[in-house]
Amino acid sequence: MRRLVAGMSLAEKVGQLFVSRAYGHSATDPDPADAEQNLKLFGVRTAAELVSRYHLGGVIYFSWAHNTRGPQQIAELSAALQRAAAASGSGVPLLLSTDQEHGAVARIGKPATLLPGAMALGARRGAGGAGGTGPGGTDAGSDSGSDSGSAATAEARRAARIAGAELAAMGIRQDYAPVADVNVNPANPVIGVRSFGSDPQAVAALVAAQVRGYQGAGVAATAKHFPGHGDTETDSHVGLPVMRHSRAQWEELDEPPFRAAVEAGVDAVMTAHIVFPALDPSGDPATLSRPIVTGILRERLGFRGVVVTDALDMAGVRQKYGDDRVPVLALKAGCDQLLNPPDLGLAHRSVLAAVEAGELTQARIEESVLRILELKARRGLFDAAHTAAAQTDALVGIPAHLTAADEIAAGTTTLLANPVKLLPLDPAAAPRVLVTGTDPASPSGTTGPPTTVLARELTALGCRATAAPPARAVAAAPGNAAVLVCTYNVPEGDDPQRTLVKELLATGVPVVLVAIRNPYDPARLPACAAELATYTWTDVEMRAAARVVTGAVRPTGRLPVPVPGRYPLGHGLSYD
């Protein structure tokens, strides 16, 4: 690899540091609107031209950039981008990436397999055995590691193996997952259910398991967001969060999952655009902080892999410095990959200028390039960067993976309250059930709406279930055996969701609260006849909730976070 680096021009070396978005479903023939967007932002019309012009090290896929229409299309896009890389400059293959955390963040939807997200997997601590083997290296017992004795970590690893196998079959060899943040703040607007929970040791075990799962399937895992984003009340996409933990609190709460990821051999760690005064009093965000990136991640934790910035178009990293300085400062801090700068041309020129001016040395650039090339080599990109269409069909969204997703989800639904033993409903009696509440958009745009999916699954299990919008729900409630109301991140104070629950309770019909995202909703609502947490509103979690409601499976999920004023960490009921 050193010989390859030595033969590259400075522009090619700098290009390897950048991972950019590109618009369009095709590398060479995008839709006209996407071609115009590429021209406006990058000065080229196609993703292939973008790769060639800047000698890019990677491309990140987004659904909003129209990169992810379906598995075969994604595989074809990946192959065409790799051909463009092979034909330009040094011919180094691309590291294609995306945010496929599953749960609340999923860029690729059906027909690919959608799995429970992090907090749902964290709720499996009370679940039974892992079970199941499917194509694509999804045997839950095939990885070695200290987590092998835990059913929860085995299922987390199994989920990551499935996810990784499908990503690799579409040509994507880096996933920006797992989330290693410990969510100890119920008001956190950006992490929440993307975290495995609030117990740092439990989170650490699950992070390590997913690292092994992804990388066992040939995909680089990326632990994020270092040094920890779990106790903030500002979203770093729109502002600059400040973490108020002391150094001792960081070591106790935030460090363990990242240390576990490093010890598990994680390929990459993503930095957070947060200020952490106890770790660096300069006021610089962690992404630009040498004391944090080099002093703590590299030297204290001993991480030798690739450090990738969180997206550089986010407000959290742009408030203190201009877009020309941010990439240079990130490299000086110790970062390697510069993810999605808002102005790629400016960022590329700024790094080149910093080298020419002596602010950055060629040796510093080559240090990062070497790490990136070694990661690509570990993931086999120098041997086979292209993905065959037959491999995509053989692995993506196959019945074995879909079945495994339902099996994993079955142990995640948490029964929080059931004081009058309303649940399980008896499907043999064909009870009438009304399903209503909030219908948030699907993370991938391919599933839901959740109330419709829940009603459909309840009907398939023997109930007579119908879905009704909130405006009609109160009038439609009488005559039903129960009303299931889906809530989504109920805020403090007055809110239409609180009003709906109160009005449904006033009808006298038993109300089942189903918190379909953050499990904190029960603390902000009146007590109901039964209360459930699903942690995600995708189809796989709605199906799991329906099976719990009807007793098709016993609830075994346990809260991976406390619900202040209502339920402690680890709380969860069953039907025994």
XYZ file of C-alpha atoms in Angstrom:
576
model
C 0.000 0.000 0.000
C 2.848 2.386 0.722
C 4.112 1.932 -2.834
C 0.648 2.732 -4.164
C 0.464 5.874 -2.049
C 3.938 6.941 -3.172
C 2.842 6.745 -6.811
C -0.190 8.991 -6.356
C -0.242 12.701 -7.137
C -1.077 15.136 -4.351
C -4.521 15.757 -5.884
C -5.187 12.017 -5.923
C -4.081 11.648 -2.318
C -6.293 14.515 -1.203
C -9.202 13.077 -3.194
C -8.934 9.817 -1.255
C -9.775 11.722 1.926
C -13.199 12.829 0.675
C -16.507 10.976 0.749
C -19.165 12.943 -1.124
C -22.803 12.659 -2.025
C -23.778 12.622 -5.688
C -27.267 12.947 -7.097
C -28.979 10.334 -9.210
C -29.871 6.670 -9.457
C -27.325 6.122 -12.233
C -23.621 6.943 -12.309
C -23.722 7.933 -15.959
C -27.357 8.639 -16.852
C -29.127 10.411 -13.972
C -32.536 11.986 -14.296
C -32.337 15.535 -15.703
C -33.106 17.176 -12.350
C -30.325 15.214 -10.665
C -27.890 16.070 -13.452
C -28.702 19.737 -12.973
C -28.177 19.463 -9.226
C -24.780 17.839 -9.769
C -23.860 20.576 -12.229
C -24.912 23.290 -9.798
C -23.010 21.852 -6.836
C -20.031 20.117 -8.419
C -19.632 21.416 -11.950
C -20.291 17.989 -13.485
C -23.488 16.264 -14.506
C -22.889 12.707 -13.334
C -21.571 10.847 -10.321
C -18.990 9.119 -12.526
C -17.609 12.487 -13.601
C -17.519 13.605 -9.970
C -15.431 10.581 -8.994
C -13.028 11.257 -11.843
C -12.705 15.005 -11.291
C -11.892 14.804 -7.578
C -10.321 11.308 -7.406
C -12.811 10.567 -4.641
C -12.099 8.008 -1.977
C -15.770 7.297 -1.416
C -19.387 8.125 -2.179
C -22.205 8.147 0.373
C -25.695 7.074 -0.674
C -28.826 8.919 0.418
C -32.458 8.279 -0.438
C -32.994 12.046 -0.804
C -30.175 12.130 -3.374
C -32.145 9.490 -5.304
C -29.399 6.869 -4.951
C -31.516 4.094 -3.427
C -34.456 3.054 -5.592
C -33.955 -0.675 -5.148
C -31.334 -3.401 -4.649
C -30.517 -4.068 -8.302
C -30.370 -0.355 -9.104
C -28.064 0.237 -6.121
C -25.797 -2.633 -7.183
C -25.637 -1.248 -10.723
C -24.858 2.252 -9.414
C -22.098 0.815 -7.230
C -20.569 -1.142 -10.103
C -20.623 1.867 -12.426
C -18.999 4.084 -9.804
C -16.269 1.492 -9.277
C -15.651 1.393 -13.031
C -15.306 5.169 -13.016
C -12.787 4.967 -10.170
C -10.806 2.224 -11.921
C -10.590 4.301 -15.097
C -9.380 7.495 -13.429
C -6.110 8.517 -11.861
C -4.591 5.920 -9.577
C -7.460 3.492 -10.094
C -8.081 3.028 -6.371
C -11.514 1.482 -5.695
C -14.164 3.506 -3.919
C -15.439 2.885 -0.424
C -19.199 3.192 -0.930
C -21.160 3.927 2.219
C -24.525 4.796 3.718
C -26.374 5.286 7.009
C -28.216 1.983 7.352
C -28.602 1.853 11.129
C -32.032 0.188 10.783
C -34.887 1.327 12.951
C -35.207 5.124 12.876
C -32.453 5.629 10.267
C -32.580 3.524 7.112
C -31.622 4.791 3.657
C -32.486 1.544 1.884
C -35.964 0.102 2.216
C -38.021 -2.777 0.912
C -37.452 -5.165 -0.745
C -34.215 -5.152 1.283
C -34.598 -6.562 4.776
C -35.469 -3.997 7.445
C -34.436 -4.973 10.951
C -35.150 -3.642 14.445
C -33.087 -0.612 15.400
C -30.598 -0.209 18.211
C -32.891 0.472 21.188
C -35.200 -2.345 20.137
C -32.199 -4.672 20.129
C -31.240 -3.261 23.518
C -34.671 -4.258 24.802
C -33.905 -7.911 24.042
C -31.982 -8.347 27.282
C -34.853 -10.424 28.594
C -35.247 -12.440 25.393
C -34.685 -16.099 24.772
C -32.161 -17.821 22.507
C -30.894 -16.488 19.204
C -31.559 -19.362 16.859
C -31.631 -19.404 13.104
C -29.139 -19.615 10.291
C -29.567 -18.079 6.870
C -27.561 -17.345 3.742
C -25.016 -14.570 3.724
C -23.227 -15.573 6.906
C -26.135 -14.924 9.247
C -25.366 -17.723 11.711
C -25.632 -15.978 15.078
C -23.094 -18.337 16.611
C -20.420 -18.050 13.925
C -18.494 -15.126 15.443
C -16.141 -15.493 18.349
C -16.074 -12.953 21.146
C -16.956 -12.359 24.749
C -20.560 -11.556 23.829
C -21.294 -15.094 22.607
C -23.105 -16.116 25.777
C -25.760 -13.405 25.679
C -28.966 -13.868 23.713
C -29.303 -10.121 23.256
C -25.802 -9.638 21.884
C -26.125 -12.738 19.739
C -29.256 -11.301 18.136
C -27.596 -7.906 17.695
C -24.713 -9.621 15.950
C -27.107 -11.683 13.877
C -28.949 -8.540 12.768
C -25.676 -6.865 11.775
C -24.565 -9.945 9.823
C -27.780 -9.876 7.826
C -27.584 -6.124 7.294
C -23.933 -6.342 6.292
C -24.473 -9.218 3.888
C -27.199 -7.283 2.087
C -25.181 -4.068 1.936
C -22.171 -5.902 0.533
C -24.405 -7.529 -2.083
C -25.335 -4.022 -3.247
C -21.705 -2.901 -3.410
C -21.798 -0.902 -0.153
C -18.796 -1.734 1.988
C -19.015 0.812 4.806
C -22.007 1.337 7.071
C -22.190 4.282 9.436
C -23.319 2.027 12.265
C -23.484 1.024 15.076
C -24.397 4.014 17.228
C -22.191 3.857 20.331
C -23.824 6.779 22.137
C -25.315 6.072 25.572
C -28.699 7.804 25.646
C -29.049 9.071 29.214
C -31.105 12.155 28.315
C -34.802 11.636 27.486
C -34.809 15.081 25.831
C -32.065 14.132 23.369
C -33.518 15.192 19.996
C -31.136 13.373 17.686
C -30.065 10.069 19.296
C -32.904 8.535 21.344
C -33.825 5.127 19.927
C -30.741 5.170 17.707
C -28.859 4.249 20.902
C -28.904 0.758 22.404
C -29.811 2.254 25.777
C -28.626 4.058 28.896
C -26.504 1.330 30.523
C -22.932 1.836 29.250
C -21.892 -1.757 29.789
C -24.943 -3.146 27.980
C -24.417 -0.664 25.147
C -20.750 -1.643 24.956
C -21.590 -5.330 24.571
C -24.140 -4.650 21.830
C -21.811 -2.289 19.968
C -19.040 -4.890 19.990
C -21.476 -7.549 18.797
C -22.609 -5.417 15.871
C -19.045 -4.531 14.919
C -18.288 -8.228 14.661
C -21.506 -8.848 12.760
C -21.006 -6.169 10.126
C -17.342 -6.897 9.605
C -17.950 -10.637 9.562
C -20.148 -9.942 6.534
C -17.419 -7.921 4.806
C -18.664 -4.413 5.613
C -16.697 -1.813 7.567
C -18.515 -0.896 10.757
C -18.349 2.698 12.007
C -18.882 3.370 15.703
C -20.402 6.815 16.237
C -20.510 9.606 17.468
C -17.204 9.982 19.341
C -16.718 10.996 22.129
C -20.450 10.507 22.834
C -23.666 12.281 21.815
C -26.039 10.668 24.298
C -26.618 13.513 26.759
C -27.305 16.518 24.552
C -30.433 18.595 24.067
C -29.355 20.111 20.739
C -29.355 18.357 17.378
C -25.915 18.787 15.794
C -27.574 18.927 12.371
C -29.017 22.333 13.268
C -26.863 23.618 16.150
C -23.748 23.011 18.230
C -24.464 20.801 21.260
C -22.452 21.088 24.457
C -21.796 17.991 26.576
C -21.629 18.893 30.274
C -20.250 15.579 31.546
C -17.134 15.750 33.685
C -14.093 13.745 32.653
C -15.032 11.124 35.262
C -18.588 10.929 33.926
C -17.275 10.529 30.387
C -15.045 7.667 31.475
C -17.966 5.976 33.253
C -20.805 6.631 30.786
C -19.549 7.524 27.320
C -16.203 5.802 26.916
C -17.098 2.085 27.406
C -18.933 1.505 24.098
C -16.161 3.145 22.068
C -13.500 1.207 23.938
C -15.466 -1.981 23.262
C -15.697 -1.113 19.562
C -11.949 -0.557 19.352
C -11.264 -3.820 21.161
C -13.626 -5.602 18.763
C -11.512 -4.348 15.854
C -13.867 -1.715 14.452
C -12.697 -0.403 11.081
C -13.836 3.191 11.592
C -14.982 5.652 14.239
C -17.103 8.717 13.420
C -16.612 11.958 15.309
C -19.366 14.114 16.771
C -19.926 17.794 16.110
C -20.249 18.546 19.819
C -18.317 20.706 22.261
C -17.058 18.724 25.256
C -15.373 21.185 27.651
C -14.162 18.517 30.081
C -12.207 16.861 27.282
C -11.167 20.009 25.404
C -11.832 23.487 26.841
C -11.082 25.259 23.541
C -14.708 25.395 22.428
C -13.921 23.508 19.222
C -16.296 20.703 18.230
C -14.850 17.221 18.755
C -14.453 16.738 15.002
C -11.892 19.573 15.009
C -10.317 18.779 18.380
C -6.828 17.301 18.433
C -7.039 16.587 22.194
C -10.159 14.466 21.557
C -9.394 12.787 18.214
C -5.671 12.234 18.642
C -5.229 12.542 22.400
C -8.157 10.360 23.473
C -9.290 8.222 20.530
C -5.843 7.485 19.119
C -3.640 7.591 22.202
C -5.895 6.676 25.147
C -8.061 4.096 23.345
C -5.329 2.951 20.963
C -7.478 3.217 17.834
C -5.460 2.664 14.658
C -8.256 2.573 12.102
C -9.989 5.247 10.042
C -11.495 8.282 11.759
C -14.355 9.713 9.710
C -15.994 13.036 10.418
C -19.718 13.295 10.766
C -21.152 15.101 7.743
C -19.409 18.423 7.222
C -22.578 20.087 5.951
C -24.083 19.915 9.463
C -24.483 23.155 11.400
C -22.612 21.856 14.445
C -19.255 21.889 12.668
C -19.809 25.078 10.648
C -20.607 27.599 13.374
C -17.096 28.501 14.502
C -15.107 28.199 11.258
C -15.777 28.637 7.552
C -16.234 25.775 5.117
C -12.710 26.357 3.795
C -11.142 25.840 7.231
C -13.190 22.931 8.550
C -11.589 20.192 6.382
C -8.080 21.416 7.179
C -8.770 21.596 10.912
C -10.355 18.128 10.886
C -7.189 16.690 9.358
C -5.018 18.557 11.841
C -7.145 17.091 14.647
C -6.413 13.581 13.375
C -9.416 12.718 11.179
C -8.894 10.719 7.984
C -12.132 10.742 5.983
C -13.904 14.043 5.323
C -17.579 13.225 4.913
C -19.940 15.143 2.659
C -18.567 18.705 2.703
C -21.163 21.284 1.608
C -18.817 22.592 -1.117
C -16.589 19.762 -2.319
C -14.573 21.955 -4.659
C -13.807 24.485 -1.940
C -12.922 21.768 0.547
C -10.612 19.994 -1.906
C -8.862 23.233 -2.846
C -8.495 24.217 0.796
C -6.696 21.007 1.714
C -4.411 21.307 -1.314
C -3.633 24.900 -0.394
C -2.898 23.927 3.213
C -0.343 21.379 2.001
C 1.242 23.832 -0.418
C 1.454 26.430 2.366
C 3.016 23.958 4.779
C 0.096 23.975 7.248
C -0.424 20.292 6.458
C 2.483 18.095 5.427
C 2.397 15.521 2.673
C 3.326 12.978 5.341
C 0.174 13.841 7.292
C -1.964 13.380 4.168
C -0.264 10.082 3.335
C -0.851 8.824 6.876
C -4.626 9.139 6.379
C -4.554 7.812 2.813
C -2.679 4.731 3.981
C -5.292 4.029 6.665
C -8.077 4.407 4.099
C -6.370 2.109 1.584
C -5.703 -0.498 4.262
C -9.399 -0.438 5.198
C -10.330 -0.932 1.538
C -7.912 -3.833 1.326
C -9.354 -5.460 4.478
C -12.797 -5.298 2.933
C -11.553 -6.930 -0.271
C -12.089 -3.975 -2.570
C -8.766 -4.405 -4.355
C -9.740 -8.004 -5.129
C -13.391 -7.596 -6.153
C -14.920 -4.121 -6.044
C -17.851 -5.052 -8.290
C -20.990 -6.928 -7.238
C -22.631 -9.456 -9.535
C -26.365 -9.129 -10.128
C -26.838 -12.756 -9.138
C -25.262 -12.066 -5.748
C -27.707 -9.225 -5.148
C -30.679 -11.443 -5.931
C -29.279 -14.254 -3.779
C -28.873 -12.175 -0.639
C -31.038 -9.044 -0.523
C -34.490 -9.379 0.990
C -34.487 -13.162 0.797
C -37.052 -15.170 2.805
C -34.462 -16.398 5.318
C -33.478 -12.825 6.172
C -37.069 -11.608 6.380
C -37.929 -14.478 8.692
C -34.897 -13.719 10.837
C -35.966 -10.073 11.105
C -39.358 -11.155 12.479
C -37.687 -13.578 14.888
C -35.374 -10.876 16.197
C -38.210 -8.374 16.518
C -40.362 -10.845 18.438
C -38.295 -10.337 21.583
C -38.096 -6.552 21.455
C -41.641 -5.314 22.186
C -41.835 -4.281 25.836
C -45.045 -4.600 27.856
C -44.843 -1.711 30.287
C -48.248 -1.890 31.980
C -51.174 -4.295 32.007
C -52.939 -3.594 35.334
C -56.356 -5.005 34.417
C -54.904 -7.919 32.394
C -56.469 -6.584 29.210
C -53.709 -8.219 27.208
C -53.388 -10.540 25.551
C -56.547 -10.171 23.540
C -58.121 -13.506 22.661
C -58.091 -13.831 18.867
C -60.376 -16.863 19.118
C -63.131 -14.456 20.199
C -62.502 -12.302 17.111
C -62.520 -9.074 19.140
C -63.184 -5.762 17.448
C -60.137 -3.517 17.742
C -59.633 0.068 16.637
C -56.123 1.275 15.779
C -55.412 4.997 15.629
C -52.802 7.596 16.453
C -49.732 9.077 14.813
C -48.485 7.830 11.447
C -44.948 9.180 10.962
C -43.273 8.755 7.604
C -41.248 5.607 7.166
C -37.481 6.029 7.678
C -36.844 4.447 4.281
C -40.034 5.647 2.590
C -41.064 2.052 1.849
C -43.028 0.845 4.887
C -46.116 1.795 6.892
C -48.218 3.634 7.741
C -47.833 2.025 11.168
C -51.505 2.146 12.217
C -52.507 0.434 8.962
C -49.803 -2.211 9.316
C -50.764 -2.867 12.935
C -54.462 -3.212 12.073
C -53.692 -5.493 9.159
C -51.506 -7.768 11.272
C -54.061 -7.917 14.089
C -56.677 -8.987 11.560
C -54.351 -11.649 10.183
C -53.988 -12.972 13.742
C -57.751 -13.275 14.261
C -58.968 -9.860 15.427
C -61.431 -7.677 13.569
C -59.219 -4.624 13.431
C -59.665 -1.356 11.595
C -57.466 1.727 11.371
C -58.957 5.193 11.774
C -57.353 8.635 11.711
C -57.337 10.582 14.994
C -60.112 12.870 13.749
C -62.529 9.915 13.562
C -61.146 7.723 16.332
C -63.196 8.965 19.295
C -66.467 8.535 17.436
C -65.399 5.103 16.190
C -64.227 3.800 19.585
C -67.531 2.564 21.158
C -68.240 -1.081 20.507
C -64.591 -2.093 20.325
C -62.912 -4.434 22.772
C -59.901 -2.116 22.811
C -58.435 0.931 21.124
C -54.735 0.861 20.285
C -53.323 4.378 20.019
C -49.860 4.860 18.506
C -47.871 7.760 19.950
C -44.657 9.258 18.655
C -42.352 11.299 20.930
C -45.062 13.074 22.917
C -43.668 16.440 24.088
C -44.193 18.116 27.423
C -47.218 20.417 27.642
C -50.280 20.554 25.434
C -50.179 18.293 22.419
C -52.786 16.740 20.079
C -51.573 13.254 21.021
C -52.327 13.893 24.712
C -55.728 15.265 23.827
C -56.490 12.175 21.745
C -55.545 9.782 24.541
C -57.650 11.679 27.088
C -60.675 11.692 24.787
C -60.316 7.994 24.041
C -60.082 7.198 27.753
C -63.286 9.184 28.308
C -65.205 6.819 25.998
C -64.789 4.006 28.530
C -63.253 1.692 25.929
C -59.984 0.155 27.176
C -57.029 2.024 25.663
C -53.712 0.389 24.784
C -50.895 2.897 24.437
C -48.272 1.906 21.860
C -45.191 4.160 22.015
C -43.762 3.636 18.547
C -40.525 5.611 18.886
C -39.001 6.879 22.142
C -40.364 4.878 25.093
C -40.735 7.993 27.258
C -44.305 8.717 26.081
C -46.118 7.013 29.015
C -44.587 9.542 31.437
C -46.282 12.331 29.501
C -49.722 10.730 29.158
C -52.505 9.455 31.430
C -52.221 5.825 32.513
C -53.891 3.386 30.118
C -55.281 -0.127 30.394
C -52.059 -1.400 28.815
C -48.864 0.249 27.604
C -46.303 -1.008 25.100
C -43.017 0.262 23.680
C -41.899 -0.812 20.201
C -38.911 1.567 19.721
C -39.474 1.722 15.958
C -42.476 2.206 13.704
C -41.344 0.102 10.759
C -43.375 -2.891 9.613
C -41.230 -5.464 11.398
C -41.861 -3.821 14.791
C -45.564 -3.317 14.127
C -45.904 -6.995 13.291
C -44.077 -7.881 16.516
C -46.386 -5.617 18.534
C -49.474 -7.270 17.036
C -48.167 -10.689 18.014
C -47.645 -9.519 21.588
C -51.114 -7.929 21.762
C -52.765 -11.187 20.679
C -50.508 -13.486 22.697
C -49.008 -15.089 19.616
C -45.700 -14.403 21.375
C -45.092 -13.588 25.017
C -43.612 -10.144 25.700
C -40.012 -10.501 26.813
C -38.593 -7.033 26.104
C -37.094 -5.006 28.936
C -36.613 -1.236 28.967
C -33.027 -0.374 27.964
C -33.608 3.141 29.359
C -35.569 4.343 32.381
C -38.817 6.251 31.847
C -38.522 9.009 34.457
C -41.336 8.979 36.981
C -42.873 5.775 35.590
C -40.598 2.815 34.915
C -37.040 1.879 35.906
C -34.302 0.601 33.646
C -34.920 -3.093 32.932
C -38.671 -2.921 33.537
C -40.886 -5.177 31.459
C -43.861 -7.452 32.038
C -44.862 -10.792 30.610
C -48.034 -12.896 30.564
C -46.730 -15.536 32.982
